[in-house]
Coordinates of C-alpha atoms in Angstrom, one line a residue:
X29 CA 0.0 0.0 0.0
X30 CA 1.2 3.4 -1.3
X31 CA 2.2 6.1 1.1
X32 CA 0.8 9.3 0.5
X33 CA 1.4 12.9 2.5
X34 CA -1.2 15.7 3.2
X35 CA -0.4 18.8 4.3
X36 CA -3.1 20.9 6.0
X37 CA -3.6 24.5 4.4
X38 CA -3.3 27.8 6.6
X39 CA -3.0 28.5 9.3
X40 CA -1.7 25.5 10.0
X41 CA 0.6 24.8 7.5
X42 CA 3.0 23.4 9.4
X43 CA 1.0 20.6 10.1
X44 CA 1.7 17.5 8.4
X45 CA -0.8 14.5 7.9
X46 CA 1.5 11.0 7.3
X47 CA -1.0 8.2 5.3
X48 CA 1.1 5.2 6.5
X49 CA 1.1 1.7 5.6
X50 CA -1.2 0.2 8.6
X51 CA -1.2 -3.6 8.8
X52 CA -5.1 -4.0 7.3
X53 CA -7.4 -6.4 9.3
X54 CA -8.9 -7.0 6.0
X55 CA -7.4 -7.6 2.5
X56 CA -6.4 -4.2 1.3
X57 CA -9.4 -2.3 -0.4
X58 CA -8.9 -1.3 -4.5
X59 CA -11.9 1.5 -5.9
X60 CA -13.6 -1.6 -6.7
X61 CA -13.8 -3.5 -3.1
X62 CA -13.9 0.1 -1.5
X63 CA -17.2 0.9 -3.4
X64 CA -18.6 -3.2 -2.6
X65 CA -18.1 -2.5 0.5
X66 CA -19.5 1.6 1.1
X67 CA -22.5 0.5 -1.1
X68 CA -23.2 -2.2 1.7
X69 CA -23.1 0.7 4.9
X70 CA -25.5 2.8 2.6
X71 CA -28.1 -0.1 2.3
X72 CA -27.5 -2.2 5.4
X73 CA -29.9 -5.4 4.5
X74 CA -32.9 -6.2 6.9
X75 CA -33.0 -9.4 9.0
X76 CA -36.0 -10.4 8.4
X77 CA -39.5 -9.6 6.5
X78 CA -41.8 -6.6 6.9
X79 CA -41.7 -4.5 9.6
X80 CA -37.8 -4.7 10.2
X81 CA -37.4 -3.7 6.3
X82 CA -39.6 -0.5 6.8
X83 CA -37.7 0.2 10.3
X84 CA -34.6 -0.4 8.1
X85 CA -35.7 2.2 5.2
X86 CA -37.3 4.5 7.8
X87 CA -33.4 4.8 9.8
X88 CA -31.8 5.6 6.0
X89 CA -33.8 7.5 4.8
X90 CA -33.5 9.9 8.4
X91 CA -30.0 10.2 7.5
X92 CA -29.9 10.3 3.6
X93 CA -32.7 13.1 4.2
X94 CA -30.0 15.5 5.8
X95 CA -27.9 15.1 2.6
X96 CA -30.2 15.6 0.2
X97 CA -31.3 19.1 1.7
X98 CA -34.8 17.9 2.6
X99 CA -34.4 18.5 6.6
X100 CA -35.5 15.5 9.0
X101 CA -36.3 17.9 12.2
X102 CA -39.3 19.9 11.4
X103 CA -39.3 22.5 14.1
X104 CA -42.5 23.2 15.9
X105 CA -43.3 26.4 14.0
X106 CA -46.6 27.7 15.6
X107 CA -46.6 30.5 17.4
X108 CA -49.5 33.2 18.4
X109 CA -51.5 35.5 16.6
X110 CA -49.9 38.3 18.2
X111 CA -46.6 37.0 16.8
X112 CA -47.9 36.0 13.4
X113 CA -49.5 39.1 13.1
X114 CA -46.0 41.1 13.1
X115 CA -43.9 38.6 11.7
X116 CA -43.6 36.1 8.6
X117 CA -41.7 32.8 10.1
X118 CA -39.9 32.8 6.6
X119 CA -37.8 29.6 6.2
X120 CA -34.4 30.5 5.2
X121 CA -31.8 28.0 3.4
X122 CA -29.0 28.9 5.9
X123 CA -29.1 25.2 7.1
X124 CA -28.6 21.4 6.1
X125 CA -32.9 21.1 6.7
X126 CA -33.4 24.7 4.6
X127 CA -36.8 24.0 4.3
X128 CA -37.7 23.9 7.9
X129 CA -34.7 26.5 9.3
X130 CA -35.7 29.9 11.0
X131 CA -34.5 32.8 9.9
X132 CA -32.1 33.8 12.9
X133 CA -32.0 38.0 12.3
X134 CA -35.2 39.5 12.8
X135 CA -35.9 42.9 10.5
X136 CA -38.7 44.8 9.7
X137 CA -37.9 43.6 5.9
X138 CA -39.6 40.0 6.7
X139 CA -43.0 40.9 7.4
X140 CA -45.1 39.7 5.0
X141 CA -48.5 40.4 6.4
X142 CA -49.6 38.9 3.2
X143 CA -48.2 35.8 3.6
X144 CA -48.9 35.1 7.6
X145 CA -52.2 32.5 8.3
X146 CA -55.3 34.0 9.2
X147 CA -56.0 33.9 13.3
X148 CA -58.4 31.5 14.8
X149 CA -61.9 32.4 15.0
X150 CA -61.3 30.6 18.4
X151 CA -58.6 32.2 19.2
X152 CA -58.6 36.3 19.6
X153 CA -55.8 38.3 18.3
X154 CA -54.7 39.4 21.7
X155 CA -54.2 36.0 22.8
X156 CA -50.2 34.9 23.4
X157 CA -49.1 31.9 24.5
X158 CA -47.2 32.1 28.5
X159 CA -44.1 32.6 27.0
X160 CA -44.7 35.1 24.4
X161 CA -46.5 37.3 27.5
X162 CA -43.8 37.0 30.1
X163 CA -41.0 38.0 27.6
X164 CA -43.1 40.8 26.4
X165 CA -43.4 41.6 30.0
X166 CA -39.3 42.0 30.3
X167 CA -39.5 44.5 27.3
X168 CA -41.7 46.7 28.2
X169 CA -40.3 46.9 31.5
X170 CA -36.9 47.3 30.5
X171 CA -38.4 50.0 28.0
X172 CA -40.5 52.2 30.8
X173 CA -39.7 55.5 32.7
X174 CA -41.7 55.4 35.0
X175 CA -39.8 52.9 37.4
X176 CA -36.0 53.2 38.4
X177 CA -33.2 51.4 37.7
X178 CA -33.5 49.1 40.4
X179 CA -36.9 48.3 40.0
X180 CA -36.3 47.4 36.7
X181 CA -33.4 44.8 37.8
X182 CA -35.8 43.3 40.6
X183 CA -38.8 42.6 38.4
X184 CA -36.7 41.9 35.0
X185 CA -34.7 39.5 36.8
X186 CA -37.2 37.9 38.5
X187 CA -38.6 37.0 35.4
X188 CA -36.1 35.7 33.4
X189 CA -35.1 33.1 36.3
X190 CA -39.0 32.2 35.3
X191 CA -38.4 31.7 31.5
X192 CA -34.7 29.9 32.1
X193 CA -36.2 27.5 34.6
X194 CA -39.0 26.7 31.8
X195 CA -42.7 25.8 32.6
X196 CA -43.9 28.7 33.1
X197 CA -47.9 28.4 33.7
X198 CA -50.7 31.8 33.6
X199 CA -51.3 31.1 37.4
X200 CA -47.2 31.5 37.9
X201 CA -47.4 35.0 36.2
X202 CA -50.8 36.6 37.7
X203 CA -49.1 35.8 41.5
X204 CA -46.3 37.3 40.0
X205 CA -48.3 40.1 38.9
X206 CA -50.5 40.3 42.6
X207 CA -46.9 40.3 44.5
X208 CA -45.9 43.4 41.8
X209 CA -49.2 45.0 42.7
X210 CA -49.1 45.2 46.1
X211 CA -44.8 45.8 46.5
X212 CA -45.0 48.8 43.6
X213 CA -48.6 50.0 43.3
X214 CA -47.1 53.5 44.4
X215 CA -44.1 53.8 42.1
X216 CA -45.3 52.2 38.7
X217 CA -48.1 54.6 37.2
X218 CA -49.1 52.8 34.0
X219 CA -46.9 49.9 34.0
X220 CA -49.1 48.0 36.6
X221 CA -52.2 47.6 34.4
X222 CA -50.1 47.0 31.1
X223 CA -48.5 44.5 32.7
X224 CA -51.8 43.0 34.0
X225 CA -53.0 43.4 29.9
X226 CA -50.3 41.4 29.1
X227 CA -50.9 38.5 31.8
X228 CA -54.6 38.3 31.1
X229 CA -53.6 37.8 27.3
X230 CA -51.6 34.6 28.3
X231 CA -53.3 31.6 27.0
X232 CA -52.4 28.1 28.5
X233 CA -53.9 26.7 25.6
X234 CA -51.9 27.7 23.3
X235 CA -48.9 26.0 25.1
X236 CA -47.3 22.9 23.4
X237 CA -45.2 21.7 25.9
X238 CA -43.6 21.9 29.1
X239 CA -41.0 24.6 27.9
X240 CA -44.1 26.3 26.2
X241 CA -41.8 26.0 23.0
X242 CA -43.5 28.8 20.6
X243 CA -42.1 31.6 18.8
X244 CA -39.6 33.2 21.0
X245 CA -38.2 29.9 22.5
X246 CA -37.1 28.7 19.1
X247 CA -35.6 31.8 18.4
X248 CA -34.1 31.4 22.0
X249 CA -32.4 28.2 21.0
X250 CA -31.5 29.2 17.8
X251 CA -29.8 32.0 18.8
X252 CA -28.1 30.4 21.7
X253 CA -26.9 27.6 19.2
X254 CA -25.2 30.2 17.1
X255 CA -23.9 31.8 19.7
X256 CA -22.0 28.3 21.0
X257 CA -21.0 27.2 17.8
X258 CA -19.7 30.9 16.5
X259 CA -17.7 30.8 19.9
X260 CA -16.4 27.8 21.3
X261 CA -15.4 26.8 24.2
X262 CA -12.2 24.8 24.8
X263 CA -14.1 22.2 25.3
X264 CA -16.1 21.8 22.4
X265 CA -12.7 22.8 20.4
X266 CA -11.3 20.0 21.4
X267 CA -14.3 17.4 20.7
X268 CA -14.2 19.2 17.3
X269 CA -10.1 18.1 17.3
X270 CA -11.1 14.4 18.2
X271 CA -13.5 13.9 15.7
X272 CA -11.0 15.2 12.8
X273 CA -8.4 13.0 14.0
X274 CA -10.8 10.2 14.1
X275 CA -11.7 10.5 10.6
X276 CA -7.9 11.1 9.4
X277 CA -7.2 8.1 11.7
X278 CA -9.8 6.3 9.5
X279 CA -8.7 7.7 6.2
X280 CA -5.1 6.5 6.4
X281 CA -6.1 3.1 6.6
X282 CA -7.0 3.2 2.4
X283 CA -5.0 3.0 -0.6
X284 CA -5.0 6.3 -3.2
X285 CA -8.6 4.3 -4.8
X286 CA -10.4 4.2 -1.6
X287 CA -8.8 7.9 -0.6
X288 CA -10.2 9.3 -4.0
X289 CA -13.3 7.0 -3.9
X290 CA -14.4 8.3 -0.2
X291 CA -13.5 11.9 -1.4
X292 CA -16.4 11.7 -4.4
X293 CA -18.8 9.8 -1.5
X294 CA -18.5 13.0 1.0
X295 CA -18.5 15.7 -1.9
X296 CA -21.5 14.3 -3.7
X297 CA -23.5 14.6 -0.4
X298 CA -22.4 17.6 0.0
X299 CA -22.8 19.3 -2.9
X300 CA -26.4 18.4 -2.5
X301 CA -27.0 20.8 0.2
X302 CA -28.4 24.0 0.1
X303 CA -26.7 25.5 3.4
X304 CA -25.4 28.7 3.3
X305 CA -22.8 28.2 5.9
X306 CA -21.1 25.6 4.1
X307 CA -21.2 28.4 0.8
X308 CA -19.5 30.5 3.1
X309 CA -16.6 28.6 3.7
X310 CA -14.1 29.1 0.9
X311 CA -12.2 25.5 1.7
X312 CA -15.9 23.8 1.4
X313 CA -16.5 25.3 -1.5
X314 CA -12.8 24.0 -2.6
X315 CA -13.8 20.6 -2.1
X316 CA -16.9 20.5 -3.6
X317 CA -16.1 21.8 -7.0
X318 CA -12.4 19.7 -6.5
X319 CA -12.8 16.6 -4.4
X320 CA -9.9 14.9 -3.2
X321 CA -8.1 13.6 0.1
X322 CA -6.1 16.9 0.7
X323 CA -9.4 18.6 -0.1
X324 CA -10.9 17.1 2.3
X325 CA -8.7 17.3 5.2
X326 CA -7.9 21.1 3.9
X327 CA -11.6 21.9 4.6
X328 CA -11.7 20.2 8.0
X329 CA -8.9 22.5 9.0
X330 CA -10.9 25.5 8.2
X331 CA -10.8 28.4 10.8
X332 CA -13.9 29.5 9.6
X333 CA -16.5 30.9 12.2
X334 CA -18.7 28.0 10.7
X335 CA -15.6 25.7 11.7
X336 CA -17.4 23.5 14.1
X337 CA -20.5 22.7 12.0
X338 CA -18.8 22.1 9.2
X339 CA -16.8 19.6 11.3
X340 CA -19.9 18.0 12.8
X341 CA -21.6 17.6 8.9
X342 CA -18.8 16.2 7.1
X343 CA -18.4 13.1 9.9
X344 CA -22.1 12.2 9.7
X345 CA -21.1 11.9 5.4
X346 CA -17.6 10.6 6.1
X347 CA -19.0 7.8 8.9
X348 CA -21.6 6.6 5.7
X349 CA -19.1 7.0 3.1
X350 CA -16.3 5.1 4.7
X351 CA -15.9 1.1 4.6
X352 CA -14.3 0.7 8.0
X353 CA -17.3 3.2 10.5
X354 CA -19.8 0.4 8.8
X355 CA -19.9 -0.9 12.2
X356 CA -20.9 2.1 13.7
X357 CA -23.6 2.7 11.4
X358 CA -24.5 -0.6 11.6
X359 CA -24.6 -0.2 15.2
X360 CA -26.4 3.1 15.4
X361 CA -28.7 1.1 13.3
X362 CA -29.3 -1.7 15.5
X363 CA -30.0 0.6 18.5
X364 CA -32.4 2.8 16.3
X365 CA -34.3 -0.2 15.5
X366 CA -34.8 -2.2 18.7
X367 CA -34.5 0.8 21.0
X368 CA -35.8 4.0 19.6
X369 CA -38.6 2.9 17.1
X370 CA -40.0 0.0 19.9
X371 CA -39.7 3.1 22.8
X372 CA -42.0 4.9 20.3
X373 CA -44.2 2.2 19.4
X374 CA -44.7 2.0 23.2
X375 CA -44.9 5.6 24.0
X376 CA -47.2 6.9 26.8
X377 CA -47.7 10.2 28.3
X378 CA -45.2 10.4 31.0
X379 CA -42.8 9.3 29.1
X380 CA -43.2 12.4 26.8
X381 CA -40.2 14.7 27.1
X382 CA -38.4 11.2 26.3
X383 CA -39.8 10.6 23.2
X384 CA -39.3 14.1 21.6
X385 CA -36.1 13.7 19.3
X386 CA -35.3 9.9 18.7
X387 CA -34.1 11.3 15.2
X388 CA -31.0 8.8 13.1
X389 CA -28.8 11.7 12.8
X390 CA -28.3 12.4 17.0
X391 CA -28.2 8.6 17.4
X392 CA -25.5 8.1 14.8
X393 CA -23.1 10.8 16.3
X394 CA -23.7 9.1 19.6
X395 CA -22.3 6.3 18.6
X396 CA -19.1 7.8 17.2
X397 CA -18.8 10.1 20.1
X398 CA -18.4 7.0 22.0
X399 CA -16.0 4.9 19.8
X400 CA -13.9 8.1 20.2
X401 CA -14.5 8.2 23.7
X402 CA -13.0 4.7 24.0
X403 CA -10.0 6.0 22.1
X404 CA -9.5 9.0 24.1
X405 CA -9.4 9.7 28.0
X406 CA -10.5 12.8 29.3
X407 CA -13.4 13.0 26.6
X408 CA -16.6 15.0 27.8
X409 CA -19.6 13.5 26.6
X410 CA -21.4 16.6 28.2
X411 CA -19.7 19.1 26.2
X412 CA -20.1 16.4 23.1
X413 CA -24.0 16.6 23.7
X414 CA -24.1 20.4 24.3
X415 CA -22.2 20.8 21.2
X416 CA -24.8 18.1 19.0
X417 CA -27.7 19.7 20.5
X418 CA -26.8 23.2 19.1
X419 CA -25.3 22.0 15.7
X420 CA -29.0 20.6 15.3
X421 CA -30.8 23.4 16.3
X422 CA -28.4 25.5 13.9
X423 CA -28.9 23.7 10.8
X424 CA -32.7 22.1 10.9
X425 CA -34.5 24.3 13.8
X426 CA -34.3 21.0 16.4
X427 CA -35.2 21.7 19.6
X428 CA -32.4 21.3 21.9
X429 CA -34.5 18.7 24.3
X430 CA -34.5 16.6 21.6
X431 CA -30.6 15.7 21.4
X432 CA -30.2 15.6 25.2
X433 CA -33.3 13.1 24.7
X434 CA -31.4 10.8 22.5
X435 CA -28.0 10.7 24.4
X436 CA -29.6 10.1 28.0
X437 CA -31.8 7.2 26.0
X438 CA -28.5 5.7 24.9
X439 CA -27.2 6.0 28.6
X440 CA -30.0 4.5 30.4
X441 CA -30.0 7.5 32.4
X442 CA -33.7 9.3 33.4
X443 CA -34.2 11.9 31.1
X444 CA -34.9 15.1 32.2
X445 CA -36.1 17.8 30.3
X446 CA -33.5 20.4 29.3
X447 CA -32.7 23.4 31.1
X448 CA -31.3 27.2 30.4
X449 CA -31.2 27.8 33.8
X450 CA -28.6 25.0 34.1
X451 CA -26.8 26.1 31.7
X452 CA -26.8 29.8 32.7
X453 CA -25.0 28.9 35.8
X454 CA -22.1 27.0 33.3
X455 CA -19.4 30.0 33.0
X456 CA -18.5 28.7 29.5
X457 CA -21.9 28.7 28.4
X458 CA -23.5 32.1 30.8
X459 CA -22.5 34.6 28.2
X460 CA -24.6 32.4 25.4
X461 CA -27.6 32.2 27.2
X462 CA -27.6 36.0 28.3
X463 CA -27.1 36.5 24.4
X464 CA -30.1 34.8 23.5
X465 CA -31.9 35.8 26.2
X466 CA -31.5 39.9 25.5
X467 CA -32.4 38.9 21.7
X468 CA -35.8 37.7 22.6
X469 CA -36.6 41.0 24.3
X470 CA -35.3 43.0 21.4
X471 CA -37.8 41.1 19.1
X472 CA -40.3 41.3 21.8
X473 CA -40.0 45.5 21.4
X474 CA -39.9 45.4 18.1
X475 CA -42.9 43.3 17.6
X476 CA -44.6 45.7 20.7
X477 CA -43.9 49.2 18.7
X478 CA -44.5 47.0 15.3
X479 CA -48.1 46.6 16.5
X480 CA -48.4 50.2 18.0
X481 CA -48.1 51.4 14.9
X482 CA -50.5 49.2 12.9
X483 CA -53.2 50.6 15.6
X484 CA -52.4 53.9 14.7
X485 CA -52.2 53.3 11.3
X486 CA -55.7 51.8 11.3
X487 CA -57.4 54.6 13.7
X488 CA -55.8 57.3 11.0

């Protein structure tokens, strides 16, 4: 078997990636065994008849979904009237899923009143869902001069512990409102009765789940997500690290065929994705319109802002591209089948928050996460899951519950639903959340004055 040498592009140039003869646990693989053997991870054959077939096609097609930009995590888009009202929820192709993605920057140019559903004739205008209220509630404090400084602090802080900690319910905010009333009657003027508007427009139907996960908290995850993933901790750096030397590990075990063949594999999945991220990244772009092995590892070793994604989308290629990762795929499979699909199949209503996310894609890095983990002391599976959980909610609009859903399922641990308050209290991830958090009540104004002015529009 050939040697062959790599050298990684700027800024680090000076590394150097040796493709060394490796005594091969199997006969050495030509193009033609190489593509035998990839065609057989791509199709892995069912065990038996019926059911296991479809559970078979339904775990492949999950993953081959990703690839061919069609998206396999459909966020939960609805959201108010009050919210639908100001603003179009316009899919944008910024992500693997680009049908089903979010647009993350909010500006008046995306309302399309046009566009937006009708409200139900169940549902008034005014209504919001628990969420949508209390965050509006932050704004318009934090936008009043009529209490101080302080003031502002006690009763904005008070609730945002209520929107990190999650389950919010109308009964939480009206005694949050009837403390309020009787602590600041004196000092508030107006506030106090806009405030009580705002509570008595909170709907409890409109809730979905426990985290109330409308509008503004899938903008708060988004948002949070980009935020981790545009600045990573060490951490997650390092994760990012293992994974590329996983697959470099991986890719020196071929001859030049199987280098070449694998190359094609990844860039033809690729180049079937919409995502403006990957666009973005000159090295990506590189390597799609030029495939090769020093492509390749030239765009993993992109210092791109998008460096981590990027990382995180070519391994979940590369793992069904690559003859030797069958077994993890294979694997992943196996656990998909009689794990996931038969804990749907048996699903009941406490088990809710369990069930959210059992999707291939978080099940398949799972599985590599802990082959590398095996590999390499000192691995943190809880930044591993952190990092998944935003990479998902980046590119397809997956709620971050989800992910932690599928990796406590793989554990046998109790899942419990996912927290921002937990993770506000994480110094590596506290500047994240606050992001996110003061985006929300920008929107929240913007929305606010948005539909001030279409009131005085429609009295003129």
């Amino acid at each position: 078997m050939p040697k062959f040498v790599f050298y990684a592009a700027p800024p680090r140039a000076a590394t150097t990636f040796h493709i060394e003869n490796h005594p091969p646990a199997a006969p050495p693989r030509g193009l033609a065994q190489t593509q035998a053997v990839s065609n057989s991870t791509l199709s892995v054959p069912a065990r038996s008849e019926g059911a296991q077939q479809k559970k078979t096609k339904s775990f492949f097609s999950r993953l081959k979904a990703v690839f061919s930009g069609r998206g396999t995590h459909s966020p939960r888009s609805a959201a108010a009237p009050t919210v639908r009202h100001a603003l179009a929820l316009t899919p944008q192709g910024a992500a693997v899923g680009r049908d089903n993605a979010f647009y993350g920057q909010i500006t008046f140019s995306n309302i399309m009143p046009k566009h937006l559903p009708e409200p139900s004739e169940v549902t008034p205008p005014s209504s919001r869902t628990v969420s949508e209220a209390l965050v509006d509630m932050v704004a318009l404090i934090e936008a009043s001069t009529e209490i101080g400084e302080i003031t502002k602090c006690e009763m904005g802080g008070t609730l945002r512990s209520h929107f990190l900690a999650g389950g919010v319910s109308q009964n939480s905010l009206k005694n949050l409102y009837t403390v309020w009333a009787a602590k600041y009657a004196r000092s508030t003027g107006e506030l106090l009765p806009s405030i009580q508007a705002l509570v008595d427009s909170a709907d409890k139907k409109l809730a979905l789940d426990k985290q109330n996960d409308q509008y503004y908290c899938q903008l708060f995850e988004r948002e949070l997500a980009c935020d981790l993933l545009a600045r990573p901790n060490s951490g997650m750096l390092q994760i990012s690290q293992n994974i590329k030397d996983y697959m470099l590990a991986d890719m020196a075990c071929y001859d030049e065929a199987g280098q070449n063949y694998i190359s094609l594999l990844v860039r033809e999945h690729m180049a079937q994705d919409q995502a403006e991220y990957l666009t973005s990244i000159p090295e990506a772009a590189q390597f799609i319109a030029q495939p090769s092995p020093f492509g390749l590892i030239n765009m993993l070793n992109t210092d791109s802002v998008h460096a981590i994604p990027l990382v995180l989308a070519t391994a979940l290629r590369y793992l069904l591209c690559a003859p030797q990762c069958a077994k993890i795929v294979n694997d992943a499979h196996q656990f998909y089948t009689d794990v996931i699909l038969t804990s749907r199949s048996l699903h009941v209503a406490s088990d809710k928050d369990q069930e959210l996310g059992m999707a291939g894609c978080n099940n398949l890095l799972n599985f590599l996460f802990h082959e590398i983990e095996e590999q390499c002391p000192g691995f943190s599976m809880e930044q591993a899951t952190l990092m998944t959980a935003a990479y998902f909610s980046f590119v397809g609009g997956q709620a971050l519950n989800d992910t932690f859903a599928v990796f406590a399922h793989h554990s046998k641990q109790n899942f419990k639903p996912f927290s921002y308050k937990a993770l506000s209290y994480n110094s590596d991830v506290a500047p994240a959340v606050d992001h996110a958090y003061q985006k929300l009540v920008k929107v929240s104004a913007e929305i606010q004055q948005l539909n001030v002015n279409r009131s005085q529009e429609s009295v003129a």
